[in-house]
PDB file of C-alpha atoms in Angstrom:
ATOM      1  CA  UNK A 185     -74.235 223.235  84.335  1.00  0.00           C
ATOM      2  CA  UNK A 186     -77.177 222.242  86.509  1.00  0.00           C
ATOM      3  CA  UNK A 187     -77.075 219.216  88.834  1.00  0.00           C
ATOM      4  CA  UNK A 188     -80.452 217.603  89.590  1.00  0.00           C
ATOM      5  CA  UNK A 189     -80.575 214.916  92.291  1.00  0.00           C
ATOM      6  CA  UNK A 190     -82.875 214.414  95.259  1.00  0.00           C
ATOM      7  CA  UNK A 191     -79.988 213.550  97.598  1.00  0.00           C
ATOM      8  CA  UNK A 192     -78.260 216.590  99.096  1.00  0.00           C
ATOM      9  CA  UNK A 193     -74.929 214.815  99.570  1.00  0.00           C
ATOM     10  CA  UNK A 194     -74.822 213.650  95.950  1.00  0.00           C
ATOM     11  CA  UNK A 195     -75.780 217.106  94.596  1.00  0.00           C
ATOM     12  CA  UNK A 196     -73.212 218.840  96.771  1.00  0.00           C
ATOM     13  CA  UNK A 197     -70.351 216.405  96.181  1.00  0.00           C
ATOM     14  CA  UNK A 198     -70.886 216.263  92.424  1.00  0.00           C
ATOM     15  CA  UNK A 199     -71.182 220.049  92.199  1.00  0.00           C
ATOM     16  CA  UNK A 200     -68.014 220.568  94.216  1.00  0.00           C
ATOM     17  CA  UNK A 201     -66.131 218.070  92.048  1.00  0.00           C
ATOM     18  CA  UNK A 202     -67.270 219.647  88.786  1.00  0.00           C
ATOM     19  CA  UNK A 203     -66.504 223.153  90.021  1.00  0.00           C
ATOM     20  CA  UNK A 204     -62.843 222.144  90.459  1.00  0.00           C
ATOM     21  CA  UNK A 205     -62.459 221.568  86.713  1.00  0.00           C
ATOM     22  CA  UNK A 206     -61.279 224.485  84.589  1.00  0.00           C
ATOM     23  CA  UNK A 207     -64.067 225.604  82.297  1.00  0.00           C
ATOM     24  CA  UNK A 208     -66.848 223.929  84.301  1.00  0.00           C
ATOM     25  CA  UNK A 209     -69.237 225.784  86.525  1.00  0.00           C
ATOM     26  CA  UNK A 210     -72.313 224.471  88.308  1.00  0.00           C
ATOM     27  CA  UNK A 211     -74.811 227.334  88.197  1.00  0.00           C
ATOM     28  CA  UNK A 212     -77.594 225.590  90.091  1.00  0.00           C
ATOM     29  CA  UNK A 213     -78.853 222.519  91.880  1.00  0.00           C
ATOM     30  CA  UNK A 214     -82.340 220.990  91.705  1.00  0.00           C
ATOM     31  CA  UNK A 215     -83.948 218.546  94.128  1.00  0.00           C
ATOM     32  CA  UNK A 216     -86.427 217.068  91.623  1.00  0.00           C
ATOM     33  CA  UNK A 217     -87.519 217.175  88.010  1.00  0.00           C
ATOM     34  CA  UNK A 218     -89.965 220.060  88.479  1.00  0.00           C
ATOM     35  CA  UNK A 219     -87.308 222.228  90.060  1.00  0.00           C
ATOM     36  CA  UNK A 220     -84.901 221.282  87.265  1.00  0.00           C
ATOM     37  CA  UNK A 221     -87.431 222.549  84.689  1.00  0.00           C
ATOM     38  CA  UNK A 222     -87.783 225.849  86.545  1.00  0.00           C
ATOM     39  CA  UNK A 223     -84.046 226.320  87.028  1.00  0.00           C
ATOM     40  CA  UNK A 224     -83.257 225.612  83.385  1.00  0.00           C
ATOM     41  CA  UNK A 225     -85.696 228.396  82.446  1.00  0.00           C
ATOM     42  CA  UNK A 226     -84.071 230.788  84.930  1.00  0.00           C
ATOM     43  CA  UNK A 227     -80.389 229.891  84.629  1.00  0.00           C
ATOM     44  CA  UNK A 228     -80.073 228.604  81.031  1.00  0.00           C
ATOM     45  CA  UNK A 229     -77.322 226.012  81.657  1.00  0.00           C
ATOM     46  CA  UNK A 230     -75.851 224.230  78.642  1.00  0.00           C
ATOM     47  CA  UNK A 231     -75.641 220.834  80.382  1.00  0.00           C
ATOM     48  CA  UNK A 232     -77.903 219.186  82.970  1.00  0.00           C
ATOM     49  CA  UNK A 233     -76.681 216.226  85.019  1.00  0.00           C
ATOM     50  CA  UNK A 234     -80.000 214.550  85.862  1.00  0.00           C
ATOM     51  CA  UNK A 235     -80.769 211.757  88.308  1.00  0.00           C
ATOM     52  CA  UNK A 236     -83.272 209.241  86.935  1.00  0.00           C
ATOM     53  CA  UNK A 237     -85.381 208.676  90.059  1.00  0.00           C
ATOM     54  CA  UNK A 238     -86.604 211.748  91.942  1.00  0.00           C
ATOM     55  CA  UNK A 239     -89.811 212.791  93.688  1.00  0.00           C
ATOM     56  CA  UNK A 240     -92.434 215.172  92.207  1.00  0.00           C
ATOM     57  CA  UNK A 241     -91.202 214.495  88.646  1.00  0.00           C
ATOM     58  CA  UNK A 242     -88.752 211.845  87.546  1.00  0.00           C
ATOM     59  CA  UNK A 243     -85.572 212.738  85.759  1.00  0.00           C
ATOM     60  CA  UNK A 244     -86.812 210.814  82.734  1.00  0.00           C
ATOM     61  CA  UNK A 245     -89.958 212.951  82.450  1.00  0.00           C
ATOM     62  CA  UNK A 246     -88.021 216.149  83.114  1.00  0.00           C
ATOM     63  CA  UNK A 247     -85.480 215.186  80.437  1.00  0.00           C
ATOM     64  CA  UNK A 248     -88.230 214.544  77.901  1.00  0.00           C
ATOM     65  CA  UNK A 249     -89.772 217.957  78.594  1.00  0.00           C
ATOM     66  CA  UNK A 250     -86.442 219.784  78.666  1.00  0.00           C
ATOM     67  CA  UNK A 251     -85.192 218.350  75.390  1.00  0.00           C
ATOM     68  CA  UNK A 252     -88.523 219.187  73.715  1.00  0.00           C
ATOM     69  CA  UNK A 253     -88.512 222.772  75.019  1.00  0.00           C
ATOM     70  CA  UNK A 254     -84.763 223.416  74.662  1.00  0.00           C
ATOM     71  CA  UNK A 255     -83.416 221.482  71.654  1.00  0.00           C
ATOM     72  CA  UNK A 256     -79.832 222.672  72.239  1.00  0.00           C
ATOM     73  CA  UNK A 257     -79.768 221.579  75.869  1.00  0.00           C
ATOM     74  CA  UNK A 258     -77.642 218.548  76.722  1.00  0.00           C
ATOM     75  CA  UNK A 259     -78.859 216.163  79.436  1.00  0.00           C
ATOM     76  CA  UNK A 260     -76.575 213.530  80.924  1.00  0.00           C
ATOM     77  CA  UNK A 261     -78.530 211.018  83.015  1.00  0.00           C
ATOM     78  CA  UNK A 262     -76.978 209.762  86.250  1.00  0.00           C
ATOM     79  CA  UNK A 263     -78.335 206.803  88.216  1.00  0.00           C
ATOM     80  CA  UNK A 264     -77.588 203.919  90.519  1.00  0.00           C
ATOM     81  CA  UNK A 265     -80.004 201.833  88.446  1.00  0.00           C
ATOM     82  CA  UNK A 266     -78.023 200.779  85.391  1.00  0.00           C
ATOM     83  CA  UNK A 267     -80.382 198.187  83.950  1.00  0.00           C
ATOM     84  CA  UNK A 268     -80.568 198.161  80.155  1.00  0.00           C
ATOM     85  CA  UNK A 269     -84.245 199.215  80.275  1.00  0.00           C
ATOM     86  CA  UNK A 270     -83.364 202.332  82.306  1.00  0.00           C
ATOM     87  CA  UNK A 271     -80.537 203.293  79.956  1.00  0.00           C
ATOM     88  CA  UNK A 272     -82.881 202.832  76.977  1.00  0.00           C
ATOM     89  CA  UNK A 273     -85.571 204.937  78.693  1.00  0.00           C
ATOM     90  CA  UNK A 274     -82.992 207.710  79.157  1.00  0.00           C
ATOM     91  CA  UNK A 275     -82.105 207.545  75.466  1.00  0.00           C
ATOM     92  CA  UNK A 276     -85.804 207.629  74.497  1.00  0.00           C
ATOM     93  CA  UNK A 277     -86.339 210.666  76.756  1.00  0.00           C
ATOM     94  CA  UNK A 278     -83.707 212.574  74.771  1.00  0.00           C
ATOM     95  CA  UNK A 279     -80.647 212.250  76.988  1.00  0.00           C
ATOM     96  CA  UNK A 280     -77.211 212.517  75.393  1.00  0.00           C
ATOM     97  CA  UNK A 281     -75.654 210.004  77.736  1.00  0.00           C
ATOM     98  CA  UNK A 282     -75.999 207.895  80.857  1.00  0.00           C
ATOM     99  CA  UNK A 283     -73.587 207.396  83.706  1.00  0.00           C
ATOM    100  CA  UNK A 284     -73.694 205.049  86.689  1.00  0.00           C
ATOM    101  CA  UNK A 285     -73.532 206.725  90.097  1.00  0.00           C
ATOM    102  CA  UNK A 286     -70.878 204.185  91.019  1.00  0.00           C
ATOM    103  CA  UNK A 287     -68.437 205.671  88.516  1.00  0.00           C
ATOM    104  CA  UNK A 288     -65.139 207.371  89.353  1.00  0.00           C
ATOM    105  CA  UNK A 289     -64.980 211.149  89.496  1.00  0.00           C
ATOM    106  CA  UNK A 290     -62.688 211.205  86.475  1.00  0.00           C
ATOM    107  CA  UNK A 291     -65.291 209.248  84.485  1.00  0.00           C
ATOM    108  CA  UNK A 292     -67.956 211.786  85.444  1.00  0.00           C
ATOM    109  CA  UNK A 293     -65.750 214.696  84.391  1.00  0.00           C
ATOM    110  CA  UNK A 294     -64.908 213.042  81.046  1.00  0.00           C
ATOM    111  CA  UNK A 295     -68.570 212.264  80.351  1.00  0.00           C
ATOM    112  CA  UNK A 296     -69.603 215.852  81.068  1.00  0.00           C
ATOM    113  CA  UNK A 297     -66.812 217.152  78.836  1.00  0.00           C
ATOM    114  CA  UNK A 298     -67.795 214.728  76.079  1.00  0.00           C
ATOM    115  CA  UNK A 299     -71.488 215.696  76.039  1.00  0.00           C
ATOM    116  CA  UNK A 300     -70.659 219.385  76.396  1.00  0.00           C
ATOM    117  CA  UNK A 301     -68.478 219.225  73.294  1.00  0.00           C
ATOM    118  CA  UNK A 302     -71.234 217.603  71.227  1.00  0.00           C
ATOM    119  CA  UNK A 303     -70.491 213.939  71.814  1.00  0.00           C
ATOM    120  CA  UNK A 304     -72.401 211.314  73.720  1.00  0.00           C
ATOM    121  CA  UNK A 305     -71.622 209.219  76.787  1.00  0.00           C
ATOM    122  CA  UNK A 306     -73.445 205.911  76.803  1.00  0.00           C
ATOM    123  CA  UNK A 307     -72.354 202.809  78.712  1.00  0.00           C
ATOM    124  CA  UNK A 308     -69.756 200.941  76.715  1.00  0.00           C
ATOM    125  CA  UNK A 309     -68.810 203.947  74.574  1.00  0.00           C
ATOM    126  CA  UNK A 310     -65.189 205.057  74.523  1.00  0.00           C
TER     127      UNK A 310
END
């Protein structure tokens, strides 16, 4: 798994949480969309947890490019902005799900597990 977020604390905390789960391993962390593109090429993660708003290249643009270049890659968008238009933009970019940054850690873990196993994780889905 790759975690892409421009905030060091968020990247670190999320990575540490996910690394505590059996079967999950964060192989890299990106500070923006451009770095996420590069790290996916280098590290070949199967899931990317991608922030929506980042400098240099947004998570939405990076997701669009990643899902075009790597059809089997799963991207779960993660944002504090949970407006319907943002969730729809994530879906249009090719994301497999969307999670609010205000969620509980258990919700994050379940969403990652769900998308990793071939499901989706959109707001309001069980």
